[in-house]
């Protein structure tokens, strides 16, 4: 099985803009997540700057793309640490916003021996009070944009500008505040929903039915739902089928940021004009490989690692059914 031309990155590298969360995470590895009051003693700990858009940008850089990040931090030592960490990881942080009088975002995360996690985040609403203008000319310098739901006003401006510039406008459709997805989705060309966000919108746990519902609701966009170890589904606009791809089998140590790595890999694949099924295969493998290492986004694989794994993975997507065209 080949890796479908993804082995060598194009020259020059494709440019992906990621917009949204930048957080300093403190990760604690524990044998099991707490079930009540008391004290729990971790056996491993690290701090890393990440967040949905930040981790996606790191995936782009690891896979051979040029990643830029627009996010906001406070004018504080934590903000300095976030920008420094992300810059040292190969991400262009020149577009980051430093907000006077606001506190940088932080979170504490417990990760158990099965790779599952408990997250306690803090976001200062003042970080996103001011929104920079975004122009079509500015976005024309990129080959694709990816936005998350943490800075909705900037995300919307970026998606709109990408549409005007005829660039892929990709939305990370994670769980968000009331009305945020509905505000952003009309301006997106591609929407990758997390399973919890998709089920919340569709009102059902039936993944095939959920994909059909979301395609009817956002008919203009490519629609996909990622479901962790249960793989991913998407609506095939050419055939009208809903396609399902099983997840690669790995020993999961840490699932934190796996979805973000999926989104970054997908955005780069689309920027490189990869066919949808190959983009989904690449993204699925990148996310799966990430789960083998503790440390959130730092487990993101390199392009060589993903391509080697894809050569040994002979799984293809199958039809999971037709969209229900009624209602």
PDB file of C-alpha atoms in Angstrom, residues 4-304:
ATOM      1  CA  UNK A   4      -0.616   8.122  -2.262  1.00  0.00           C
ATOM      2  CA  UNK A   5       1.977  10.723  -3.070  1.00  0.00           C
ATOM      3  CA  UNK A   6       2.194  12.126   0.435  1.00  0.00           C
ATOM      4  CA  UNK A   7       5.754  10.837   0.908  1.00  0.00           C
ATOM      5  CA  UNK A   8       7.425  14.005  -0.318  1.00  0.00           C
ATOM      6  CA  UNK A   9       6.076  17.433   0.625  1.00  0.00           C
ATOM      7  CA  UNK A  10       5.612  19.852  -2.263  1.00  0.00           C
ATOM      8  CA  UNK A  11       8.194  22.536  -2.809  1.00  0.00           C
ATOM      9  CA  UNK A  12       7.527  25.134  -1.614  1.00  0.00           C
ATOM     10  CA  UNK A  13       5.703  23.767   1.413  1.00  0.00           C
ATOM     11  CA  UNK A  14       1.983  24.475   1.522  1.00  0.00           C
ATOM     12  CA  UNK A  15       0.956  27.228   3.945  1.00  0.00           C
ATOM     13  CA  UNK A  16      -1.834  26.599   6.449  1.00  0.00           C
ATOM     14  CA  UNK A  17      -3.251  29.250   8.785  1.00  0.00           C
ATOM     15  CA  UNK A  18      -4.721  27.973  12.059  1.00  0.00           C
ATOM     16  CA  UNK A  19      -6.942  30.257  14.120  1.00  0.00           C
ATOM     17  CA  UNK A  20      -8.073  29.770  17.706  1.00  0.00           C
ATOM     18  CA  UNK A  21      -6.939  28.307  21.012  1.00  0.00           C
ATOM     19  CA  UNK A  22      -3.488  28.742  22.543  1.00  0.00           C
ATOM     20  CA  UNK A  23      -3.274  27.324  26.066  1.00  0.00           C
ATOM     21  CA  UNK A  24      -0.587  26.317  28.557  1.00  0.00           C
ATOM     22  CA  UNK A  25      -1.550  22.795  29.613  1.00  0.00           C
ATOM     23  CA  UNK A  26      -0.259  21.043  32.701  1.00  0.00           C
ATOM     24  CA  UNK A  27      -0.540  17.299  32.088  1.00  0.00           C
ATOM     25  CA  UNK A  28      -0.589  14.745  34.890  1.00  0.00           C
ATOM     26  CA  UNK A  29      -0.427  11.041  34.125  1.00  0.00           C
ATOM     27  CA  UNK A  30      -2.343   8.905  36.628  1.00  0.00           C
ATOM     28  CA  UNK A  31      -3.291   5.235  36.821  1.00  0.00           C
ATOM     29  CA  UNK A  32      -7.025   6.020  36.911  1.00  0.00           C
ATOM     30  CA  UNK A  33      -9.220   9.107  36.809  1.00  0.00           C
ATOM     31  CA  UNK A  34     -10.756  10.227  40.123  1.00  0.00           C
ATOM     32  CA  UNK A  35     -14.327   9.229  40.912  1.00  0.00           C
ATOM     33  CA  UNK A  36     -14.878  11.422  43.972  1.00  0.00           C
ATOM     34  CA  UNK A  37     -13.179  13.594  46.562  1.00  0.00           C
ATOM     35  CA  UNK A  38      -9.639  13.028  47.763  1.00  0.00           C
ATOM     36  CA  UNK A  39      -6.054  13.259  46.612  1.00  0.00           C
ATOM     37  CA  UNK A  40      -4.627  11.588  43.525  1.00  0.00           C
ATOM     38  CA  UNK A  41      -0.890  11.232  42.945  1.00  0.00           C
ATOM     39  CA  UNK A  42       0.398  11.427  39.354  1.00  0.00           C
ATOM     40  CA  UNK A  43       3.453   9.466  38.259  1.00  0.00           C
ATOM     41  CA  UNK A  44       4.375  11.751  35.354  1.00  0.00           C
ATOM     42  CA  UNK A  45       3.913  15.452  34.597  1.00  0.00           C
ATOM     43  CA  UNK A  46       4.783  17.977  31.910  1.00  0.00           C
ATOM     44  CA  UNK A  47       3.709  21.401  30.694  1.00  0.00           C
ATOM     45  CA  UNK A  48       3.116  22.138  27.028  1.00  0.00           C
ATOM     46  CA  UNK A  49       1.581  24.965  25.015  1.00  0.00           C
ATOM     47  CA  UNK A  50      -1.240  23.598  22.901  1.00  0.00           C
ATOM     48  CA  UNK A  51      -5.002  23.982  22.330  1.00  0.00           C
ATOM     49  CA  UNK A  52      -7.071  22.998  19.299  1.00  0.00           C
ATOM     50  CA  UNK A  53      -5.652  25.405  16.723  1.00  0.00           C
ATOM     51  CA  UNK A  54      -2.166  25.331  18.242  1.00  0.00           C
ATOM     52  CA  UNK A  55      -1.951  21.535  18.191  1.00  0.00           C
ATOM     53  CA  UNK A  56      -3.314  21.455  14.640  1.00  0.00           C
ATOM     54  CA  UNK A  57      -0.627  23.942  13.598  1.00  0.00           C
ATOM     55  CA  UNK A  58       2.014  21.713  15.161  1.00  0.00           C
ATOM     56  CA  UNK A  59       0.697  18.762  13.149  1.00  0.00           C
ATOM     57  CA  UNK A  60       1.009  20.830   9.964  1.00  0.00           C
ATOM     58  CA  UNK A  61       4.620  21.668  10.793  1.00  0.00           C
ATOM     59  CA  UNK A  62       5.490  18.063  11.700  1.00  0.00           C
ATOM     60  CA  UNK A  63       4.048  16.853   8.401  1.00  0.00           C
ATOM     61  CA  UNK A  64       6.129  19.224   6.324  1.00  0.00           C
ATOM     62  CA  UNK A  65       3.802  22.177   5.921  1.00  0.00           C
ATOM     63  CA  UNK A  66       4.296  25.820   6.865  1.00  0.00           C
ATOM     64  CA  UNK A  67       2.037  26.531   9.862  1.00  0.00           C
ATOM     65  CA  UNK A  68       0.924  29.969  11.053  1.00  0.00           C
ATOM     66  CA  UNK A  69      -1.115  30.543  14.194  1.00  0.00           C
ATOM     67  CA  UNK A  70      -3.468  33.366  15.094  1.00  0.00           C
ATOM     68  CA  UNK A  71      -4.495  33.199  18.719  1.00  0.00           C
ATOM     69  CA  UNK A  72      -4.532  35.396  21.810  1.00  0.00           C
ATOM     70  CA  UNK A  73      -2.545  35.339  25.032  1.00  0.00           C
ATOM     71  CA  UNK A  74      -2.383  37.678  27.998  1.00  0.00           C
ATOM     72  CA  UNK A  75       0.426  40.120  28.654  1.00  0.00           C
ATOM     73  CA  UNK A  76       1.904  37.812  31.291  1.00  0.00           C
ATOM     74  CA  UNK A  77       4.675  35.215  31.744  1.00  0.00           C
ATOM     75  CA  UNK A  78       2.278  32.441  30.758  1.00  0.00           C
ATOM     76  CA  UNK A  79       1.589  34.160  27.449  1.00  0.00           C
ATOM     77  CA  UNK A  80       5.309  34.562  26.841  1.00  0.00           C
ATOM     78  CA  UNK A  81       5.762  30.845  27.550  1.00  0.00           C
ATOM     79  CA  UNK A  82       2.962  29.873  25.152  1.00  0.00           C
ATOM     80  CA  UNK A  83       4.349  31.934  22.262  1.00  0.00           C
ATOM     81  CA  UNK A  84       7.906  30.781  22.929  1.00  0.00           C
ATOM     82  CA  UNK A  85       6.952  27.084  23.104  1.00  0.00           C
ATOM     83  CA  UNK A  86       4.905  27.203  19.921  1.00  0.00           C
ATOM     84  CA  UNK A  87       7.531  29.203  18.055  1.00  0.00           C
ATOM     85  CA  UNK A  88      10.229  26.745  19.110  1.00  0.00           C
ATOM     86  CA  UNK A  89       8.006  23.972  17.703  1.00  0.00           C
ATOM     87  CA  UNK A  90       8.207  25.363  14.181  1.00  0.00           C
ATOM     88  CA  UNK A  91       5.000  27.424  14.157  1.00  0.00           C
ATOM     89  CA  UNK A  92       4.921  30.990  12.847  1.00  0.00           C
ATOM     90  CA  UNK A  93       3.539  32.955  15.800  1.00  0.00           C
ATOM     91  CA  UNK A  94       4.051  36.429  14.355  1.00  0.00           C
ATOM     92  CA  UNK A  95       0.269  36.815  14.041  1.00  0.00           C
ATOM     93  CA  UNK A  96      -0.436  36.138  17.716  1.00  0.00           C
ATOM     94  CA  UNK A  97      -2.276  38.809  19.719  1.00  0.00           C
ATOM     95  CA  UNK A  98      -1.018  39.862  23.165  1.00  0.00           C
ATOM     96  CA  UNK A  99      -3.854  41.357  25.216  1.00  0.00           C
ATOM     97  CA  UNK A 100      -3.181  43.854  27.971  1.00  0.00           C
ATOM     98  CA  UNK A 101      -5.212  43.212  31.125  1.00  0.00           C
ATOM     99  CA  UNK A 102      -6.169  39.646  30.224  1.00  0.00           C
ATOM    100  CA  UNK A 103      -4.863  36.371  31.625  1.00  0.00           C
ATOM    101  CA  UNK A 104      -3.510  33.711  29.304  1.00  0.00           C
ATOM    102  CA  UNK A 105      -5.476  30.486  28.989  1.00  0.00           C
ATOM    103  CA  UNK A 106      -4.392  27.541  31.141  1.00  0.00           C
ATOM    104  CA  UNK A 107      -5.688  24.065  31.855  1.00  0.00           C
ATOM    105  CA  UNK A 108      -4.990  21.115  34.106  1.00  0.00           C
ATOM    106  CA  UNK A 109      -5.402  17.695  32.496  1.00  0.00           C
ATOM    107  CA  UNK A 110      -5.371  14.226  34.049  1.00  0.00           C
ATOM    108  CA  UNK A 111      -4.600  11.344  31.673  1.00  0.00           C
ATOM    109  CA  UNK A 112      -5.104   7.744  32.808  1.00  0.00           C
ATOM    110  CA  UNK A 113      -3.450   4.498  31.753  1.00  0.00           C
ATOM    111  CA  UNK A 114      -6.096   3.916  29.077  1.00  0.00           C
ATOM    112  CA  UNK A 115      -5.312   7.252  27.450  1.00  0.00           C
ATOM    113  CA  UNK A 116      -8.553   8.906  28.570  1.00  0.00           C
ATOM    114  CA  UNK A 117      -8.498  12.342  30.155  1.00  0.00           C
ATOM    115  CA  UNK A 118     -10.164  14.815  32.489  1.00  0.00           C
ATOM    116  CA  UNK A 119      -9.704  18.474  31.510  1.00  0.00           C
ATOM    117  CA  UNK A 120     -10.174  21.589  33.648  1.00  0.00           C
ATOM    118  CA  UNK A 121      -9.642  24.637  31.370  1.00  0.00           C
ATOM    119  CA  UNK A 122      -9.657  28.351  32.116  1.00  0.00           C
ATOM    120  CA  UNK A 123     -10.230  30.935  29.378  1.00  0.00           C
ATOM    121  CA  UNK A 124     -10.330  34.653  30.171  1.00  0.00           C
ATOM    122  CA  UNK A 125     -13.145  36.135  28.047  1.00  0.00           C
ATOM    123  CA  UNK A 126     -11.151  39.376  27.755  1.00  0.00           C
ATOM    124  CA  UNK A 127      -8.657  37.608  25.487  1.00  0.00           C
ATOM    125  CA  UNK A 128     -11.140  37.754  22.632  1.00  0.00           C
ATOM    126  CA  UNK A 129     -12.780  41.137  23.210  1.00  0.00           C
ATOM    127  CA  UNK A 130     -10.912  42.768  20.331  1.00  0.00           C
ATOM    128  CA  UNK A 131     -10.936  41.201  16.878  1.00  0.00           C
ATOM    129  CA  UNK A 132      -8.423  42.137  14.210  1.00  0.00           C
ATOM    130  CA  UNK A 133      -9.584  42.795  10.638  1.00  0.00           C
ATOM    131  CA  UNK A 134      -8.959  39.980   8.154  1.00  0.00           C
ATOM    132  CA  UNK A 135      -8.621  40.765   4.470  1.00  0.00           C
ATOM    133  CA  UNK A 136      -8.923  38.644   1.356  1.00  0.00           C
ATOM    134  CA  UNK A 137      -5.427  39.743   0.329  1.00  0.00           C
ATOM    135  CA  UNK A 138      -4.007  38.584   3.654  1.00  0.00           C
ATOM    136  CA  UNK A 139      -5.591  35.127   3.361  1.00  0.00           C
ATOM    137  CA  UNK A 140      -4.461  34.779  -0.252  1.00  0.00           C
ATOM    138  CA  UNK A 141      -0.964  34.108   1.088  1.00  0.00           C
ATOM    139  CA  UNK A 142      -2.184  30.770   2.503  1.00  0.00           C
ATOM    140  CA  UNK A 143      -3.183  27.536   0.791  1.00  0.00           C
ATOM    141  CA  UNK A 144      -5.857  26.679   3.396  1.00  0.00           C
ATOM    142  CA  UNK A 145      -7.230  27.988   6.678  1.00  0.00           C
ATOM    143  CA  UNK A 146      -8.388  25.998   9.693  1.00  0.00           C
ATOM    144  CA  UNK A 147     -10.364  27.597  12.507  1.00  0.00           C
ATOM    145  CA  UNK A 148     -11.584  26.235  15.815  1.00  0.00           C
ATOM    146  CA  UNK A 149     -14.541  27.435  17.896  1.00  0.00           C
ATOM    147  CA  UNK A 150     -12.639  29.181  20.707  1.00  0.00           C
ATOM    148  CA  UNK A 151     -12.470  32.642  19.063  1.00  0.00           C
ATOM    149  CA  UNK A 152     -15.696  32.721  17.034  1.00  0.00           C
ATOM    150  CA  UNK A 153     -15.537  36.317  15.800  1.00  0.00           C
ATOM    151  CA  UNK A 154     -12.018  35.995  14.431  1.00  0.00           C
ATOM    152  CA  UNK A 155     -12.832  32.537  13.077  1.00  0.00           C
ATOM    153  CA  UNK A 156     -15.801  33.928  11.152  1.00  0.00           C
ATOM    154  CA  UNK A 157     -13.816  36.785   9.651  1.00  0.00           C
ATOM    155  CA  UNK A 158     -11.109  34.325   8.609  1.00  0.00           C
ATOM    156  CA  UNK A 159     -13.556  31.881   7.007  1.00  0.00           C
ATOM    157  CA  UNK A 160     -15.292  34.674   5.090  1.00  0.00           C
ATOM    158  CA  UNK A 161     -11.975  36.041   3.825  1.00  0.00           C
ATOM    159  CA  UNK A 162     -10.906  32.526   2.783  1.00  0.00           C
ATOM    160  CA  UNK A 163     -14.106  32.132   0.811  1.00  0.00           C
ATOM    161  CA  UNK A 164     -13.491  35.403  -1.002  1.00  0.00           C
ATOM    162  CA  UNK A 165      -9.931  34.311  -1.741  1.00  0.00           C
ATOM    163  CA  UNK A 166     -11.156  30.909  -3.028  1.00  0.00           C
ATOM    164  CA  UNK A 167      -9.128  29.065  -0.385  1.00  0.00           C
ATOM    165  CA  UNK A 168     -10.261  25.971   1.564  1.00  0.00           C
ATOM    166  CA  UNK A 169     -12.011  27.198   4.708  1.00  0.00           C
ATOM    167  CA  UNK A 170     -11.982  24.357   7.250  1.00  0.00           C
ATOM    168  CA  UNK A 171     -13.939  24.395  10.513  1.00  0.00           C
ATOM    169  CA  UNK A 172     -13.050  22.255  13.520  1.00  0.00           C
ATOM    170  CA  UNK A 173     -16.630  21.646  14.638  1.00  0.00           C
ATOM    171  CA  UNK A 174     -16.057  20.830  18.285  1.00  0.00           C
ATOM    172  CA  UNK A 175     -18.484  21.407  21.159  1.00  0.00           C
ATOM    173  CA  UNK A 176     -19.046  25.161  21.447  1.00  0.00           C
ATOM    174  CA  UNK A 177     -21.324  27.749  22.967  1.00  0.00           C
ATOM    175  CA  UNK A 178     -24.900  28.151  21.841  1.00  0.00           C
ATOM    176  CA  UNK A 179     -25.135  29.176  18.202  1.00  0.00           C
ATOM    177  CA  UNK A 180     -21.380  29.218  17.488  1.00  0.00           C
ATOM    178  CA  UNK A 181     -21.392  26.311  15.032  1.00  0.00           C
ATOM    179  CA  UNK A 182     -24.478  27.700  13.298  1.00  0.00           C
ATOM    180  CA  UNK A 183     -22.699  31.056  12.941  1.00  0.00           C
ATOM    181  CA  UNK A 184     -19.457  29.647  11.534  1.00  0.00           C
ATOM    182  CA  UNK A 185     -20.616  26.725   9.405  1.00  0.00           C
ATOM    183  CA  UNK A 186     -22.189  28.725   6.530  1.00  0.00           C
ATOM    184  CA  UNK A 187     -18.784  30.282   5.801  1.00  0.00           C
ATOM    185  CA  UNK A 188     -16.866  26.971   5.845  1.00  0.00           C
ATOM    186  CA  UNK A 189     -16.067  24.806   2.834  1.00  0.00           C
ATOM    187  CA  UNK A 190     -15.156  21.770   4.986  1.00  0.00           C
ATOM    188  CA  UNK A 191     -16.483  20.917   8.456  1.00  0.00           C
ATOM    189  CA  UNK A 192     -14.959  18.150  10.589  1.00  0.00           C
ATOM    190  CA  UNK A 193     -17.215  17.554  13.593  1.00  0.00           C
ATOM    191  CA  UNK A 194     -16.231  15.787  16.780  1.00  0.00           C
ATOM    192  CA  UNK A 195     -18.676  13.048  17.728  1.00  0.00           C
ATOM    193  CA  UNK A 196     -19.986  14.902  20.834  1.00  0.00           C
ATOM    194  CA  UNK A 197     -20.596  18.103  18.849  1.00  0.00           C
ATOM    195  CA  UNK A 198     -22.237  16.215  15.990  1.00  0.00           C
ATOM    196  CA  UNK A 199     -24.549  14.261  18.291  1.00  0.00           C
ATOM    197  CA  UNK A 200     -25.453  17.434  20.147  1.00  0.00           C
ATOM    198  CA  UNK A 201     -26.512  19.115  16.909  1.00  0.00           C
ATOM    199  CA  UNK A 202     -28.303  16.101  15.444  1.00  0.00           C
ATOM    200  CA  UNK A 203     -29.948  14.908  18.652  1.00  0.00           C
ATOM    201  CA  UNK A 204     -29.029  11.265  17.975  1.00  0.00           C
ATOM    202  CA  UNK A 205     -26.176   8.850  18.707  1.00  0.00           C
ATOM    203  CA  UNK A 206     -26.623   7.143  15.324  1.00  0.00           C
ATOM    204  CA  UNK A 207     -23.478   8.243  13.486  1.00  0.00           C
ATOM    205  CA  UNK A 208     -24.761   7.502   9.988  1.00  0.00           C
ATOM    206  CA  UNK A 209     -27.960   9.375  10.713  1.00  0.00           C
ATOM    207  CA  UNK A 210     -25.943  12.198  12.231  1.00  0.00           C
ATOM    208  CA  UNK A 211     -23.809  12.618   9.101  1.00  0.00           C
ATOM    209  CA  UNK A 212     -26.951  12.673   6.964  1.00  0.00           C
ATOM    210  CA  UNK A 213     -28.551  15.276   9.229  1.00  0.00           C
ATOM    211  CA  UNK A 214     -25.467  17.501   9.170  1.00  0.00           C
ATOM    212  CA  UNK A 215     -25.202  17.268   5.388  1.00  0.00           C
ATOM    213  CA  UNK A 216     -28.806  18.384   5.039  1.00  0.00           C
ATOM    214  CA  UNK A 217     -28.196  21.235   7.485  1.00  0.00           C
ATOM    215  CA  UNK A 218     -24.927  22.386   5.900  1.00  0.00           C
ATOM    216  CA  UNK A 219     -25.372  21.178   2.319  1.00  0.00           C
ATOM    217  CA  UNK A 220     -22.755  23.535   0.863  1.00  0.00           C
ATOM    218  CA  UNK A 221     -19.825  21.988   2.786  1.00  0.00           C
ATOM    219  CA  UNK A 222     -17.879  18.760   2.968  1.00  0.00           C
ATOM    220  CA  UNK A 223     -19.130  17.023   6.124  1.00  0.00           C
ATOM    221  CA  UNK A 224     -17.269  14.561   8.327  1.00  0.00           C
ATOM    222  CA  UNK A 225     -17.593  13.253  11.878  1.00  0.00           C
ATOM    223  CA  UNK A 226     -14.653  11.829  13.817  1.00  0.00           C
ATOM    224  CA  UNK A 227     -15.435   9.224  16.464  1.00  0.00           C
ATOM    225  CA  UNK A 228     -12.109   8.319  18.062  1.00  0.00           C
ATOM    226  CA  UNK A 229     -11.465   4.594  18.185  1.00  0.00           C
ATOM    227  CA  UNK A 230     -14.675   4.092  16.181  1.00  0.00           C
ATOM    228  CA  UNK A 231     -13.119   5.751  13.158  1.00  0.00           C
ATOM    229  CA  UNK A 232     -14.549   8.509  10.984  1.00  0.00           C
ATOM    230  CA  UNK A 233     -17.449   9.028   8.607  1.00  0.00           C
ATOM    231  CA  UNK A 234     -18.035  11.516   5.839  1.00  0.00           C
ATOM    232  CA  UNK A 235     -20.537  12.356   3.148  1.00  0.00           C
ATOM    233  CA  UNK A 236     -19.270  11.556  -0.335  1.00  0.00           C
ATOM    234  CA  UNK A 237     -20.622  14.348  -2.494  1.00  0.00           C
ATOM    235  CA  UNK A 238     -19.854  12.471  -5.721  1.00  0.00           C
ATOM    236  CA  UNK A 239     -21.806   9.297  -4.924  1.00  0.00           C
ATOM    237  CA  UNK A 240     -24.273  10.438  -2.270  1.00  0.00           C
ATOM    238  CA  UNK A 241     -22.928   7.700   0.016  1.00  0.00           C
ATOM    239  CA  UNK A 242     -21.896   8.091   3.620  1.00  0.00           C
ATOM    240  CA  UNK A 243     -18.424   6.584   3.875  1.00  0.00           C
ATOM    241  CA  UNK A 244     -16.874   5.009   6.969  1.00  0.00           C
ATOM    242  CA  UNK A 245     -13.175   4.480   7.700  1.00  0.00           C
ATOM    243  CA  UNK A 246     -12.175   2.382  10.695  1.00  0.00           C
ATOM    244  CA  UNK A 247      -9.506   3.771  12.982  1.00  0.00           C
ATOM    245  CA  UNK A 248      -5.981   2.314  12.853  1.00  0.00           C
ATOM    246  CA  UNK A 249      -5.299  -0.017  15.772  1.00  0.00           C
ATOM    247  CA  UNK A 250      -2.793   1.355  18.270  1.00  0.00           C
ATOM    248  CA  UNK A 251      -2.055   1.001  21.962  1.00  0.00           C
ATOM    249  CA  UNK A 252      -3.445   4.323  23.229  1.00  0.00           C
ATOM    250  CA  UNK A 253      -1.335   5.992  25.890  1.00  0.00           C
ATOM    251  CA  UNK A 254      -2.732   9.524  25.575  1.00  0.00           C
ATOM    252  CA  UNK A 255      -5.660  10.630  23.396  1.00  0.00           C
ATOM    253  CA  UNK A 256      -5.239  14.312  24.247  1.00  0.00           C
ATOM    254  CA  UNK A 257      -4.934  16.421  21.050  1.00  0.00           C
ATOM    255  CA  UNK A 258      -5.604  13.449  18.750  1.00  0.00           C
ATOM    256  CA  UNK A 259      -8.558  15.257  17.175  1.00  0.00           C
ATOM    257  CA  UNK A 260      -6.465  18.385  16.734  1.00  0.00           C
ATOM    258  CA  UNK A 261      -3.736  16.399  14.995  1.00  0.00           C
ATOM    259  CA  UNK A 262      -6.438  14.947  12.708  1.00  0.00           C
ATOM    260  CA  UNK A 263      -7.593  18.458  11.791  1.00  0.00           C
ATOM    261  CA  UNK A 264      -4.087  19.751  11.116  1.00  0.00           C
ATOM    262  CA  UNK A 265      -3.250  16.759   8.937  1.00  0.00           C
ATOM    263  CA  UNK A 266      -6.532  17.126   7.052  1.00  0.00           C
ATOM    264  CA  UNK A 267      -5.963  20.847   6.448  1.00  0.00           C
ATOM    265  CA  UNK A 268      -2.492  20.199   5.058  1.00  0.00           C
ATOM    266  CA  UNK A 269      -3.751  17.351   2.868  1.00  0.00           C
ATOM    267  CA  UNK A 270      -6.465  19.607   1.426  1.00  0.00           C
ATOM    268  CA  UNK A 271      -3.900  22.370   0.899  1.00  0.00           C
ATOM    269  CA  UNK A 272      -1.853  19.818  -1.078  1.00  0.00           C
ATOM    270  CA  UNK A 273      -4.925  18.920  -3.195  1.00  0.00           C
ATOM    271  CA  UNK A 274      -5.123  15.362  -1.901  1.00  0.00           C
ATOM    272  CA  UNK A 275      -8.325  13.394  -2.755  1.00  0.00           C
ATOM    273  CA  UNK A 276     -10.773  13.264   0.144  1.00  0.00           C
ATOM    274  CA  UNK A 277     -10.434   9.577   0.983  1.00  0.00           C
ATOM    275  CA  UNK A 278      -6.653   9.831   1.010  1.00  0.00           C
ATOM    276  CA  UNK A 279      -6.878  12.958   3.176  1.00  0.00           C
ATOM    277  CA  UNK A 280      -9.087  11.059   5.619  1.00  0.00           C
ATOM    278  CA  UNK A 281      -6.712   8.082   5.679  1.00  0.00           C
ATOM    279  CA  UNK A 282      -3.740  10.344   6.316  1.00  0.00           C
ATOM    280  CA  UNK A 283      -5.534  12.266   9.057  1.00  0.00           C
ATOM    281  CA  UNK A 284      -6.760   9.092  10.743  1.00  0.00           C
ATOM    282  CA  UNK A 285      -3.283   7.611  10.821  1.00  0.00           C
ATOM    283  CA  UNK A 286      -1.678  10.809  12.121  1.00  0.00           C
ATOM    284  CA  UNK A 287      -4.219  10.988  14.948  1.00  0.00           C
ATOM    285  CA  UNK A 288      -3.792   7.318  15.807  1.00  0.00           C
ATOM    286  CA  UNK A 289      -0.004   7.492  15.917  1.00  0.00           C
ATOM    287  CA  UNK A 290      -0.199  10.522  18.195  1.00  0.00           C
ATOM    288  CA  UNK A 291      -2.098   8.437  20.778  1.00  0.00           C
ATOM    289  CA  UNK A 292       0.920   6.176  21.340  1.00  0.00           C
ATOM    290  CA  UNK A 293       2.839   8.869  23.211  1.00  0.00           C
ATOM    291  CA  UNK A 294       2.127  10.782  26.414  1.00  0.00           C
ATOM    292  CA  UNK A 295       2.301  14.556  26.132  1.00  0.00           C
ATOM    293  CA  UNK A 296      -0.638  15.916  24.163  1.00  0.00           C
ATOM    294  CA  UNK A 297       0.371  17.458  20.849  1.00  0.00           C
ATOM    295  CA  UNK A 298       4.070  16.599  21.216  1.00  0.00           C
ATOM    296  CA  UNK A 299       3.145  13.053  20.152  1.00  0.00           C
ATOM    297  CA  UNK A 300       2.260  14.263  16.642  1.00  0.00           C
ATOM    298  CA  UNK A 301       4.064  12.058  14.100  1.00  0.00           C
ATOM    299  CA  UNK A 302       6.392  13.158  11.330  1.00  0.00           C
ATOM    300  CA  UNK A 303       5.563  12.784   7.649  1.00  0.00           C
ATOM    301  CA  UNK A 304       7.930   9.813   7.364  1.00  0.00           C
TER     302      UNK A 304
END
